[in-house]
Amino acid sequence: MKIAFFDTKPYDRIWFEPGAKQLDFSIKFHEVKLNEDTAVLAKGCDAVCIFVNDVADKNTIEKLCQLGVRAILLRCAGFNNVDLKAAKGKIHVLRVPSYSPEGVAEYTIALLLTANRKIHRAYTRTRDFNFSIHGLMGVDLHDKTVGVIGTGKIGQMVIDILRGLKMQIIAYDLYPNPNLDVEYVSLPELFKRSDVITLHCPLTKETEYMINRDSIAMMKKGVILINTSRGRLIDTKALIEALDRGKFLGVGLDVYEEEDDFFFEDKSNEIVTNEDLVRLTSYPNVIITSHQGFFTKEAMEAIATVTLENALDLELSRNLQNEVTI
Ligand code: NAD
């Protein structure tokens, strides 16, 4: 099997090369992202392997099909970047449904603790021998109410850790889990009652911009918002307006709605002109990281193993257990 990898970084080689060699798969690593223009790089390949910010829209899928590519292997869980309607019946779409939800959950808590206690600012201050703590005050999380939106694999792990912090937990999910010992409430109630809100639902038509002017208006002043899910869950313009009004005690973002052009790349020698991103990074109470919640050794191992197993399922015409369909 020949696979063209898109949007690759040095660490992708480290994790994928040994497994591919064992299976006698041939991999072509491309640094560019998959899109309509770069699809041609998959010529002669059976499958493409893509990540969160590659684009597999209708035109790209058509091009891949013309080249004889049989599958899109997502080396991630989310598939909002693939036009499943266009793929239906033409090209298989396989994903890695779960890779260390513990890692993403732990990272969520790291962002929460950082955004609350301003550890990112303290770090830069003390490196500059500025030992003032003025402006670094947070709140005790103990006994505060946290609203968890999405109680799937990651949301549940987050809840487990939050219990250790002795927080009061409320949750919203389109499909509440009857086996989960948590108080499910409506979304408006969650927005109104929560001191901390953390997002763990997928990006869908229904969840796009679920954090918007109206929902922010319902939130308490001094709320902390954490997003390790997908950037477009938040209307960034509405977030910025609210930040300007001092609505949030802290905001922790591992994802950003226009992250495709920036995240995972070193842009430190360039002038970044994305106004919203520049504005967001300028707030002292906002911490942005570059979609690294998944990035643990265990997750990388799982991603490589399951992605290559998905390719093997295809090659051996086995049941495609991780196929995504509509
Ligand atoms: P999951 O499928 O196990 O859980 C998602 C939950 O969201 C489910 O319980 C589902 O019922 C719920 N849901 C679906 N539609 C909803 C809606 N309209 N409103 C509220 N809830 C809804 O997924 P997961 O593994 O827990 O991952 C959650 C999200 O985390 C993924 O969608 C992905 O976008 C993101 N993620 C981010 C990283 C990272 O590196 N930052 C890594 C992995 C996953």
mmCIF file of C-alpha atoms and ligand atoms in Angstrom:
data_model
loop_
_atom_site.group_PDB
_atom_site.id
_atom_site.type_symbol
_atom_site.label_atom_id
_atom_site.label_comp_id
_atom_site.label_asym_id
_atom_site.label_seq_id
_atom_site.Cartn_x
_atom_site.Cartn_y
_atom_site.Cartn_z
ATOM 1 C CA MET A 1 0.000 0.000 0.000
ATOM 2 C CA LYS A 2 1.208 3.483 -0.876
ATOM 3 C CA ILE A 3 0.084 6.354 1.315
ATOM 4 C CA ALA A 4 0.624 10.093 0.799
ATOM 5 C CA PHE A 5 0.847 11.898 4.137
ATOM 6 C CA PHE A 6 -0.086 15.577 4.171
ATOM 7 C CA ASP A 7 0.682 18.361 6.668
ATOM 8 C CA THR A 8 3.491 16.336 8.211
ATOM 9 C CA LYS A 9 6.025 17.407 10.798
ATOM 10 C CA PRO A 10 9.248 15.653 11.871
ATOM 11 C CA TYR A 11 7.435 13.864 14.711
ATOM 12 C CA ASP A 12 5.039 12.197 12.242
ATOM 13 C CA ARG A 13 7.998 10.366 10.663
ATOM 14 C CA ILE A 14 9.225 9.227 14.072
ATOM 15 C CA TRP A 15 5.891 7.613 14.902
ATOM 16 C CA PHE A 16 4.788 6.316 11.501
ATOM 17 C CA GLU A 17 7.968 5.107 9.797
ATOM 18 C CA PRO A 18 8.688 2.043 11.992
ATOM 19 C CA GLY A 19 5.096 0.726 11.766
ATOM 20 C CA ALA A 20 4.893 1.349 8.016
ATOM 21 C CA LYS A 21 8.173 -0.520 7.504
ATOM 22 C CA GLN A 22 6.855 -3.512 9.445
ATOM 23 C CA LEU A 23 3.749 -3.645 7.247
ATOM 24 C CA ASP A 24 5.754 -2.998 4.087
ATOM 25 C CA PHE A 25 3.742 0.163 3.387
ATOM 26 C CA SER A 26 5.341 2.914 1.350
ATOM 27 C CA ILE A 27 4.814 6.403 2.733
ATOM 28 C CA LYS A 28 5.389 9.736 1.020
ATOM 29 C CA PHE A 29 5.593 12.531 3.594
ATOM 30 C CA HIS A 30 4.467 15.943 2.364
ATOM 31 C CA GLU A 31 4.725 19.084 4.447
ATOM 32 C CA VAL A 32 1.950 20.857 2.549
ATOM 33 C CA LYS A 33 -1.665 20.515 3.596
ATOM 34 C CA LEU A 34 -4.092 18.588 1.459
ATOM 35 C CA ASN A 35 -6.412 20.737 -0.607
ATOM 36 C CA GLU A 36 -7.704 20.936 -4.153
ATOM 37 C CA ASP A 37 -4.319 22.139 -5.466
ATOM 38 C CA THR A 38 -2.076 19.710 -3.604
ATOM 39 C CA ALA A 39 -4.220 16.606 -4.136
ATOM 40 C CA VAL A 40 -2.097 15.803 -7.190
ATOM 41 C CA LEU A 41 0.737 14.809 -4.838
ATOM 42 C CA ALA A 42 -1.267 11.677 -4.084
ATOM 43 C CA LYS A 43 -0.785 10.409 -7.646
ATOM 44 C CA GLY A 44 0.040 6.708 -7.591
ATOM 45 C CA CYS A 45 -1.058 6.311 -3.968
ATOM 46 C CA ASP A 46 -3.835 4.111 -2.602
ATOM 47 C CA ALA A 47 -4.642 6.430 0.275
ATOM 48 C CA VAL A 48 -3.971 9.863 1.707
ATOM 49 C CA CYS A 49 -3.356 10.444 5.384
ATOM 50 C CA ILE A 50 -4.457 13.821 6.717
ATOM 51 C CA PHE A 51 -4.633 15.804 9.956
ATOM 52 C CA VAL A 52 -6.994 18.332 11.525
ATOM 53 C CA ASN A 53 -6.320 21.274 9.219
ATOM 54 C CA ASP A 54 -6.123 19.528 5.859
ATOM 55 C CA VAL A 55 -9.119 20.170 3.628
ATOM 56 C CA ALA A 56 -10.968 17.289 2.008
ATOM 57 C CA ASP A 57 -13.828 19.200 0.438
ATOM 58 C CA LYS A 58 -15.879 18.190 -2.600
ATOM 59 C CA ASN A 59 -13.333 19.344 -5.185
ATOM 60 C CA THR A 60 -10.397 17.762 -3.372
ATOM 61 C CA ILE A 61 -12.263 14.478 -3.040
ATOM 62 C CA GLU A 62 -13.124 14.527 -6.751
ATOM 63 C CA LYS A 63 -9.438 15.019 -7.587
ATOM 64 C CA LEU A 64 -8.385 12.204 -5.272
ATOM 65 C CA CYS A 65 -10.934 9.868 -6.845
ATOM 66 C CA GLN A 66 -9.710 10.769 -10.334
ATOM 67 C CA LEU A 67 -6.201 9.780 -9.190
ATOM 68 C CA GLY A 68 -7.504 6.406 -7.997
ATOM 69 C CA VAL A 69 -7.063 7.132 -4.293
ATOM 70 C CA ARG A 70 -9.303 4.777 -2.361
ATOM 71 C CA ALA A 71 -9.212 6.143 1.157
ATOM 72 C CA ILE A 72 -8.750 9.191 3.343
ATOM 73 C CA LEU A 73 -7.033 8.135 6.545
ATOM 74 C CA LEU A 74 -7.569 10.744 9.237
ATOM 75 C CA ARG A 75 -4.820 10.622 11.835
ATOM 76 C CA CYS A 76 -7.201 12.313 14.295
ATOM 77 C CA ALA A 77 -10.684 11.828 15.723
ATOM 78 C CA GLY A 78 -12.522 14.881 14.358
ATOM 79 C CA PHE A 79 -13.695 14.730 10.740
ATOM 80 C CA ASN A 80 -15.298 18.158 10.294
ATOM 81 C CA ASN A 81 -12.699 18.906 7.585
ATOM 82 C CA VAL A 82 -13.992 16.119 5.326
ATOM 83 C CA ASP A 83 -17.066 16.509 3.132
ATOM 84 C CA LEU A 84 -18.651 13.171 3.998
ATOM 85 C CA LYS A 85 -21.498 13.741 1.566
ATOM 86 C CA ALA A 86 -19.049 14.124 -1.302
ATOM 87 C CA ALA A 87 -17.066 11.096 -0.095
ATOM 88 C CA LYS A 88 -20.064 8.783 0.182
ATOM 89 C CA GLY A 89 -19.762 5.783 -2.123
ATOM 90 C CA LYS A 90 -16.593 7.204 -3.736
ATOM 91 C CA ILE A 91 -13.812 7.108 -1.194
ATOM 92 C CA HIS A 92 -13.489 5.523 2.241
ATOM 93 C CA VAL A 93 -12.969 7.836 5.201
ATOM 94 C CA LEU A 94 -11.348 6.259 8.245
ATOM 95 C CA ARG A 95 -10.339 7.901 11.509
ATOM 96 C CA VAL A 96 -8.745 7.243 14.873
ATOM 97 C CA PRO A 97 -11.793 7.470 17.118
ATOM 98 C CA SER A 98 -9.856 7.780 20.339
ATOM 99 C CA TYR A 99 -6.236 8.428 21.252
ATOM 100 C CA SER A 100 -5.502 9.150 24.837
ATOM 101 C CA PRO A 101 -8.598 11.108 25.851
ATOM 102 C CA GLU A 102 -6.766 11.207 29.204
ATOM 103 C CA GLY A 103 -4.050 13.346 27.590
ATOM 104 C CA VAL A 104 -6.533 15.904 26.217
ATOM 105 C CA ALA A 105 -8.413 15.946 29.529
ATOM 106 C CA GLU A 106 -5.213 16.538 31.495
ATOM 107 C CA TYR A 107 -4.291 19.312 29.076
ATOM 108 C CA THR A 108 -7.725 20.907 29.560
ATOM 109 C CA ILE A 109 -7.091 21.064 33.292
ATOM 110 C CA ALA A 110 -3.601 22.489 32.675
ATOM 111 C CA LEU A 111 -5.180 25.304 30.631
ATOM 112 C CA LEU A 112 -7.836 25.891 33.294
ATOM 113 C CA LEU A 113 -5.300 26.135 36.114
ATOM 114 C CA THR A 114 -3.039 28.342 34.005
ATOM 115 C CA ALA A 115 -5.801 30.697 32.877
ATOM 116 C CA ASN A 116 -7.088 30.995 36.440
ATOM 117 C CA ARG A 117 -3.781 31.497 38.266
ATOM 118 C CA LYS A 118 -1.970 33.293 35.396
ATOM 119 C CA ILE A 119 0.975 30.905 35.455
ATOM 120 C CA HIS A 120 1.875 31.895 31.875
ATOM 121 C CA ARG A 121 2.413 35.468 33.049
ATOM 122 C CA ALA A 122 4.216 34.462 36.224
ATOM 123 C CA TYR A 123 6.642 32.394 34.138
ATOM 124 C CA THR A 124 7.639 35.288 31.889
ATOM 125 C CA ARG A 125 7.816 37.693 34.829
ATOM 126 C CA THR A 126 10.198 35.669 36.960
ATOM 127 C CA ARG A 127 12.429 34.959 33.959
ATOM 128 C CA ASP A 128 12.805 38.733 33.805
ATOM 129 C CA PHE A 129 13.428 38.898 37.588
ATOM 130 C CA ASN A 130 10.090 40.645 38.008
ATOM 131 C CA PHE A 131 8.785 39.108 41.218
ATOM 132 C CA SER A 132 5.632 41.201 41.478
ATOM 133 C CA ILE A 133 2.400 39.220 41.799
ATOM 134 C CA HIS A 134 0.174 42.193 41.044
ATOM 135 C CA GLY A 135 -2.437 41.204 38.441
ATOM 136 C CA LEU A 136 -1.934 37.463 38.921
ATOM 137 C CA MET A 137 -4.844 36.858 41.312
ATOM 138 C CA GLY A 138 -7.161 33.939 40.528
ATOM 139 C CA VAL A 139 -10.014 32.272 42.392
ATOM 140 C CA ASP A 140 -10.285 29.058 44.408
ATOM 141 C CA LEU A 141 -11.811 26.461 42.108
ATOM 142 C CA HIS A 142 -12.883 24.412 45.134
ATOM 143 C CA ASP A 143 -16.702 24.346 45.335
ATOM 144 C CA LYS A 144 -17.108 26.483 42.189
ATOM 145 C CA THR A 145 -19.495 25.271 39.503
ATOM 146 C CA VAL A 146 -18.040 23.932 36.276
ATOM 147 C CA GLY A 147 -20.185 23.343 33.202
ATOM 148 C CA VAL A 148 -18.937 20.560 30.924
ATOM 149 C CA ILE A 149 -20.377 20.686 27.395
ATOM 150 C CA GLY A 150 -20.033 17.269 25.776
ATOM 151 C CA THR A 151 -19.687 14.254 28.058
ATOM 152 C CA GLY A 152 -18.017 11.829 25.666
ATOM 153 C CA LYS A 153 -14.612 10.276 26.195
ATOM 154 C CA ILE A 154 -12.717 13.497 26.926
ATOM 155 C CA GLY A 155 -15.564 15.231 28.781
ATOM 156 C CA GLN A 156 -15.863 12.245 31.141
ATOM 157 C CA MET A 157 -12.137 12.232 31.884
ATOM 158 C CA VAL A 158 -12.302 15.955 32.568
ATOM 159 C CA ILE A 159 -15.190 15.370 34.961
ATOM 160 C CA ASP A 160 -13.167 12.679 36.770
ATOM 161 C CA ILE A 161 -10.288 15.084 37.341
ATOM 162 C CA LEU A 162 -12.588 17.970 38.305
ATOM 163 C CA ARG A 163 -14.113 15.791 41.016
ATOM 164 C CA GLY A 164 -10.644 15.670 42.571
ATOM 165 C CA LEU A 165 -10.649 19.472 42.650
ATOM 166 C CA LYS A 166 -13.963 19.228 44.542
ATOM 167 C CA MET A 167 -15.815 21.354 42.010
ATOM 168 C CA GLN A 168 -19.597 21.220 41.549
ATOM 169 C CA ILE A 169 -20.146 19.662 38.146
ATOM 170 C CA ILE A 170 -23.037 20.268 35.767
ATOM 171 C CA ALA A 171 -23.122 19.090 32.167
ATOM 172 C CA TYR A 172 -24.882 19.388 28.846
ATOM 173 C CA ASP A 173 -24.841 16.819 26.066
ATOM 174 C CA LEU A 174 -27.171 16.334 23.119
ATOM 175 C CA TYR A 175 -27.220 12.667 24.136
ATOM 176 C CA PRO A 176 -26.932 12.567 27.948
ATOM 177 C CA ASN A 177 -25.180 9.473 29.259
ATOM 178 C CA PRO A 178 -27.543 7.724 31.710
ATOM 179 C CA ASN A 179 -24.595 5.873 33.278
ATOM 180 C CA LEU A 180 -22.750 9.055 34.155
ATOM 181 C CA ASP A 181 -23.260 10.353 37.684
ATOM 182 C CA VAL A 182 -23.571 14.017 36.778
ATOM 183 C CA GLU A 183 -26.321 16.649 36.815
ATOM 184 C CA TYR A 184 -27.375 17.284 33.214
ATOM 185 C CA VAL A 185 -28.929 20.709 32.630
ATOM 186 C CA SER A 186 -30.078 22.686 29.598
ATOM 187 C CA LEU A 187 -27.479 24.777 27.773
ATOM 188 C CA PRO A 188 -28.915 28.128 28.965
ATOM 189 C CA GLU A 189 -28.905 26.865 32.555
ATOM 190 C CA LEU A 190 -25.294 25.721 32.173
ATOM 191 C CA PHE A 191 -24.290 29.124 30.810
ATOM 192 C CA LYS A 192 -26.040 30.916 33.694
ATOM 193 C CA ARG A 193 -24.772 28.752 36.571
ATOM 194 C CA SER A 194 -21.177 28.016 35.607
ATOM 195 C CA ASP A 195 -18.055 29.671 37.018
ATOM 196 C CA VAL A 196 -16.004 27.637 34.553
ATOM 197 C CA ILE A 197 -17.178 26.387 31.141
ATOM 198 C CA THR A 198 -15.236 23.759 29.233
ATOM 199 C CA LEU A 199 -16.068 22.571 25.712
ATOM 200 C CA HIS A 200 -15.819 18.892 24.716
ATOM 201 C CA CYS A 201 -18.411 18.422 21.977
ATOM 202 C CA PRO A 202 -17.622 17.992 18.279
ATOM 203 C CA LEU A 203 -17.923 20.768 15.720
ATOM 204 C CA THR A 204 -21.210 20.250 13.884
ATOM 205 C CA LYS A 205 -23.810 22.524 12.277
ATOM 206 C CA GLU A 206 -25.588 22.631 15.651
ATOM 207 C CA THR A 207 -22.510 23.376 17.752
ATOM 208 C CA GLU A 208 -20.860 25.912 15.423
ATOM 209 C CA TYR A 209 -20.622 29.242 17.298
ATOM 210 C CA MET A 210 -22.423 27.831 20.332
ATOM 211 C CA ILE A 211 -20.392 30.397 22.274
ATOM 212 C CA ASN A 212 -21.770 33.602 20.770
ATOM 213 C CA ARG A 213 -23.041 37.011 21.872
ATOM 214 C CA ASP A 214 -26.274 35.542 23.261
ATOM 215 C CA SER A 215 -24.685 32.691 25.177
ATOM 216 C CA ILE A 216 -21.918 34.927 26.511
ATOM 217 C CA ALA A 217 -24.600 37.379 27.693
ATOM 218 C CA MET A 218 -26.089 34.585 29.807
ATOM 219 C CA MET A 219 -22.750 33.814 31.510
ATOM 220 C CA LYS A 220 -21.630 35.148 34.880
ATOM 221 C CA LYS A 221 -19.150 38.008 34.943
ATOM 222 C CA GLY A 222 -15.778 36.515 35.838
ATOM 223 C CA VAL A 223 -16.409 33.177 34.148
ATOM 224 C CA ILE A 224 -13.471 31.104 32.884
ATOM 225 C CA LEU A 225 -13.856 29.593 29.399
ATOM 226 C CA ILE A 226 -11.738 26.689 28.165
ATOM 227 C CA ASN A 227 -11.822 25.265 24.640
ATOM 228 C CA THR A 228 -9.749 22.224 23.723
ATOM 229 C CA SER A 229 -12.323 20.979 21.214
ATOM 230 C CA ARG A 230 -12.647 22.925 17.958
ATOM 231 C CA GLY A 231 -12.147 26.630 17.270
ATOM 232 C CA ARG A 232 -15.423 27.269 15.483
ATOM 233 C CA LEU A 233 -17.399 26.378 18.597
ATOM 234 C CA ILE A 234 -16.619 29.972 19.587
ATOM 235 C CA ASP A 235 -17.548 33.112 17.665
ATOM 236 C CA THR A 236 -14.187 34.834 18.108
ATOM 237 C CA LYS A 237 -15.553 38.330 17.428
ATOM 238 C CA ALA A 238 -18.144 37.893 20.187
ATOM 239 C CA LEU A 239 -15.428 36.563 22.518
ATOM 240 C CA ILE A 240 -13.224 39.587 21.827
ATOM 241 C CA GLU A 241 -16.088 42.004 22.462
ATOM 242 C CA ALA A 242 -16.781 40.321 25.777
ATOM 243 C CA LEU A 243 -13.091 40.261 26.728
ATOM 244 C CA ASP A 244 -12.968 43.994 26.059
ATOM 245 C CA ARG A 245 -15.826 44.435 28.533
ATOM 246 C CA GLY A 246 -13.953 42.434 31.182
ATOM 247 C CA LYS A 247 -16.449 39.579 31.130
ATOM 248 C CA PHE A 248 -13.935 36.757 31.579
ATOM 249 C CA LEU A 249 -11.589 36.021 34.443
ATOM 250 C CA GLY A 250 -9.635 33.820 32.088
ATOM 251 C CA VAL A 251 -9.846 32.145 28.710
ATOM 252 C CA GLY A 252 -7.805 29.120 27.664
ATOM 253 C CA LEU A 253 -7.843 28.169 24.000
ATOM 254 C CA ASP A 254 -6.033 25.227 22.437
ATOM 255 C CA VAL A 255 -8.002 25.750 19.229
ATOM 256 C CA TYR A 256 -8.932 28.811 17.193
ATOM 257 C CA GLU A 257 -11.453 29.150 14.397
ATOM 258 C CA GLU A 258 -8.849 30.325 11.881
ATOM 259 C CA GLU A 259 -6.033 28.137 13.161
ATOM 260 C CA ASP A 260 -5.424 26.444 9.778
ATOM 261 C CA ASP A 261 -3.022 29.133 8.589
ATOM 262 C CA PHE A 262 -1.040 29.352 11.815
ATOM 263 C CA PHE A 263 -1.110 26.417 14.178
ATOM 264 C CA PHE A 264 1.721 23.889 13.995
ATOM 265 C CA GLU A 265 3.875 26.408 12.075
ATOM 266 C CA ASP A 266 6.692 28.693 13.218
ATOM 267 C CA LYS A 267 5.493 32.179 12.282
ATOM 268 C CA SER A 268 7.854 34.002 14.635
ATOM 269 C CA ASN A 269 9.798 35.611 11.779
ATOM 270 C CA GLU A 270 6.683 36.878 10.023
ATOM 271 C CA ILE A 271 4.213 39.682 10.565
ATOM 272 C CA VAL A 272 0.988 38.028 11.653
ATOM 273 C CA THR A 273 -1.910 40.011 10.229
ATOM 274 C CA ASN A 274 -4.824 37.953 11.484
ATOM 275 C CA GLU A 275 -6.348 40.693 13.619
ATOM 276 C CA ASP A 276 -8.423 38.465 15.869
ATOM 277 C CA LEU A 277 -5.496 36.177 16.652
ATOM 278 C CA VAL A 278 -3.229 39.131 17.378
ATOM 279 C CA ARG A 279 -5.917 40.705 19.568
ATOM 280 C CA LEU A 280 -6.529 37.474 21.471
ATOM 281 C CA THR A 281 -2.842 36.952 22.185
ATOM 282 C CA SER A 282 -2.652 40.499 23.546
ATOM 283 C CA TYR A 283 -5.017 39.913 26.493
ATOM 284 C CA PRO A 284 -3.256 39.184 29.771
ATOM 285 C CA ASN A 285 -6.054 36.826 30.824
ATOM 286 C CA VAL A 286 -6.069 34.742 27.632
ATOM 287 C CA ILE A 287 -3.744 31.862 26.968
ATOM 288 C CA ILE A 288 -3.612 30.356 23.493
ATOM 289 C CA THR A 289 -1.789 27.164 22.612
ATOM 290 C CA SER A 290 -1.357 25.588 19.223
ATOM 291 C CA HIS A 291 -3.715 22.583 19.234
ATOM 292 C CA GLN A 292 -1.372 20.508 21.370
ATOM 293 C CA GLY A 293 -3.911 18.873 23.679
ATOM 294 C CA PHE A 294 -3.474 15.530 21.928
ATOM 295 C CA PHE A 295 0.318 15.675 21.930
ATOM 296 C CA THR A 296 1.506 12.962 24.291
ATOM 297 C CA LYS A 297 3.728 9.946 23.637
ATOM 298 C CA GLU A 298 0.820 7.614 24.299
ATOM 299 C CA ALA A 299 -1.476 9.455 21.908
ATOM 300 C CA MET A 300 1.120 9.523 19.109
ATOM 301 C CA GLU A 301 1.664 5.774 19.530
ATOM 302 C CA ALA A 302 -2.083 5.148 19.382
ATOM 303 C CA ILE A 303 -2.572 7.444 16.368
ATOM 304 C CA ALA A 304 0.172 5.709 14.367
ATOM 305 C CA THR A 305 -0.973 2.198 15.315
ATOM 306 C CA VAL A 306 -4.666 2.730 14.584
ATOM 307 C CA THR A 307 -4.085 4.707 11.368
ATOM 308 C CA LEU A 308 -1.883 1.947 9.960
ATOM 309 C CA GLU A 309 -4.372 -0.710 11.120
ATOM 310 C CA ASN A 310 -7.086 1.208 9.277
ATOM 311 C CA ALA A 311 -4.922 1.093 6.133
ATOM 312 C CA LEU A 312 -4.330 -2.623 6.640
ATOM 313 C CA ASP A 313 -8.081 -3.244 7.011
ATOM 314 C CA LEU A 314 -8.506 -1.572 3.638
ATOM 315 C CA GLU A 315 -5.690 -3.494 2.001
ATOM 316 C CA LEU A 316 -6.918 -6.861 3.278
ATOM 317 C CA SER A 317 -10.571 -5.975 2.489
ATOM 318 C CA ARG A 318 -11.432 -6.484 6.154
ATOM 319 C CA ASN A 319 -14.322 -4.862 7.959
ATOM 320 C CA LEU A 320 -13.562 -1.118 8.139
ATOM 321 C CA GLN A 321 -14.332 -0.698 11.816
ATOM 322 C CA ASN A 322 -13.219 2.945 11.973
ATOM 323 C CA GLU A 323 -14.965 4.095 8.819
ATOM 324 C CA VAL A 324 -16.874 7.366 9.092
ATOM 325 C CA THR A 325 -20.087 7.575 7.102
ATOM 326 C CA ILE A 326 -23.212 9.690 7.004
HETATM 327 P P1 NAD B 1 -16.690 11.939 21.829
HETATM 328 O O1 NAD B 1 -17.337 11.633 20.524
HETATM 329 O O2 NAD B 1 -16.302 10.802 22.723
HETATM 330 O O3 NAD B 1 -17.640 12.911 22.678
HETATM 331 C C1 NAD B 1 -18.319 13.996 22.143
HETATM 332 C C2 NAD B 1 -19.585 14.224 22.945
HETATM 333 O O4 NAD B 1 -20.231 15.378 22.417
HETATM 334 C C3 NAD B 1 -20.581 13.065 22.861
HETATM 335 O O5 NAD B 1 -21.007 12.694 24.147
HETATM 336 C C4 NAD B 1 -21.724 13.634 22.043
HETATM 337 O O6 NAD B 1 -22.994 13.119 22.413
HETATM 338 C C5 NAD B 1 -21.619 15.118 22.399
HETATM 339 N N1 NAD B 1 -22.313 15.956 21.434
HETATM 340 C C6 NAD B 1 -22.547 15.745 20.106
HETATM 341 N N2 NAD B 1 -23.255 16.759 19.604
HETATM 342 C C7 NAD B 1 -23.460 17.625 20.621
HETATM 343 C C8 NAD B 1 -24.142 18.865 20.720
HETATM 344 N N3 NAD B 1 -24.771 19.402 19.667
HETATM 345 N N4 NAD B 1 -24.156 19.484 21.912
HETATM 346 C C9 NAD B 1 -23.535 18.931 22.983
HETATM 347 N N5 NAD B 1 -22.897 17.767 22.961
HETATM 348 C C10 NAD B 1 -22.859 17.130 21.780
HETATM 349 O O7 NAD B 1 -15.451 12.854 21.500
HETATM 350 P P2 NAD B 1 -14.155 13.098 22.406
HETATM 351 O O8 NAD B 1 -13.122 12.078 22.089
HETATM 352 O O9 NAD B 1 -14.573 13.302 23.811
HETATM 353 O O10 NAD B 1 -13.623 14.465 21.777
HETATM 354 C C11 NAD B 1 -14.333 15.676 21.940
HETATM 355 C C12 NAD B 1 -13.768 16.713 20.987
HETATM 356 O O11 NAD B 1 -12.421 17.025 21.382
HETATM 357 C C13 NAD B 1 -13.628 16.221 19.546
HETATM 358 O O12 NAD B 1 -14.801 16.496 18.824
HETATM 359 C C14 NAD B 1 -12.459 16.995 19.006
HETATM 360 O O13 NAD B 1 -12.962 18.105 18.306
HETATM 361 C C15 NAD B 1 -11.716 17.481 20.239
HETATM 362 N N6 NAD B 1 -10.331 16.978 20.340
HETATM 363 C C16 NAD B 1 -9.336 17.888 20.514
HETATM 364 C C17 NAD B 1 -8.023 17.462 20.654
HETATM 365 C C18 NAD B 1 -6.903 18.448 20.883
HETATM 366 O O14 NAD B 1 -5.731 18.127 20.621
HETATM 367 N N7 NAD B 1 -7.168 19.660 21.377
HETATM 368 C C19 NAD B 1 -7.731 16.102 20.596
HETATM 369 C C20 NAD B 1 -8.770 15.192 20.422
HETATM 370 C C21 NAD B 1 -10.076 15.642 20.295
#
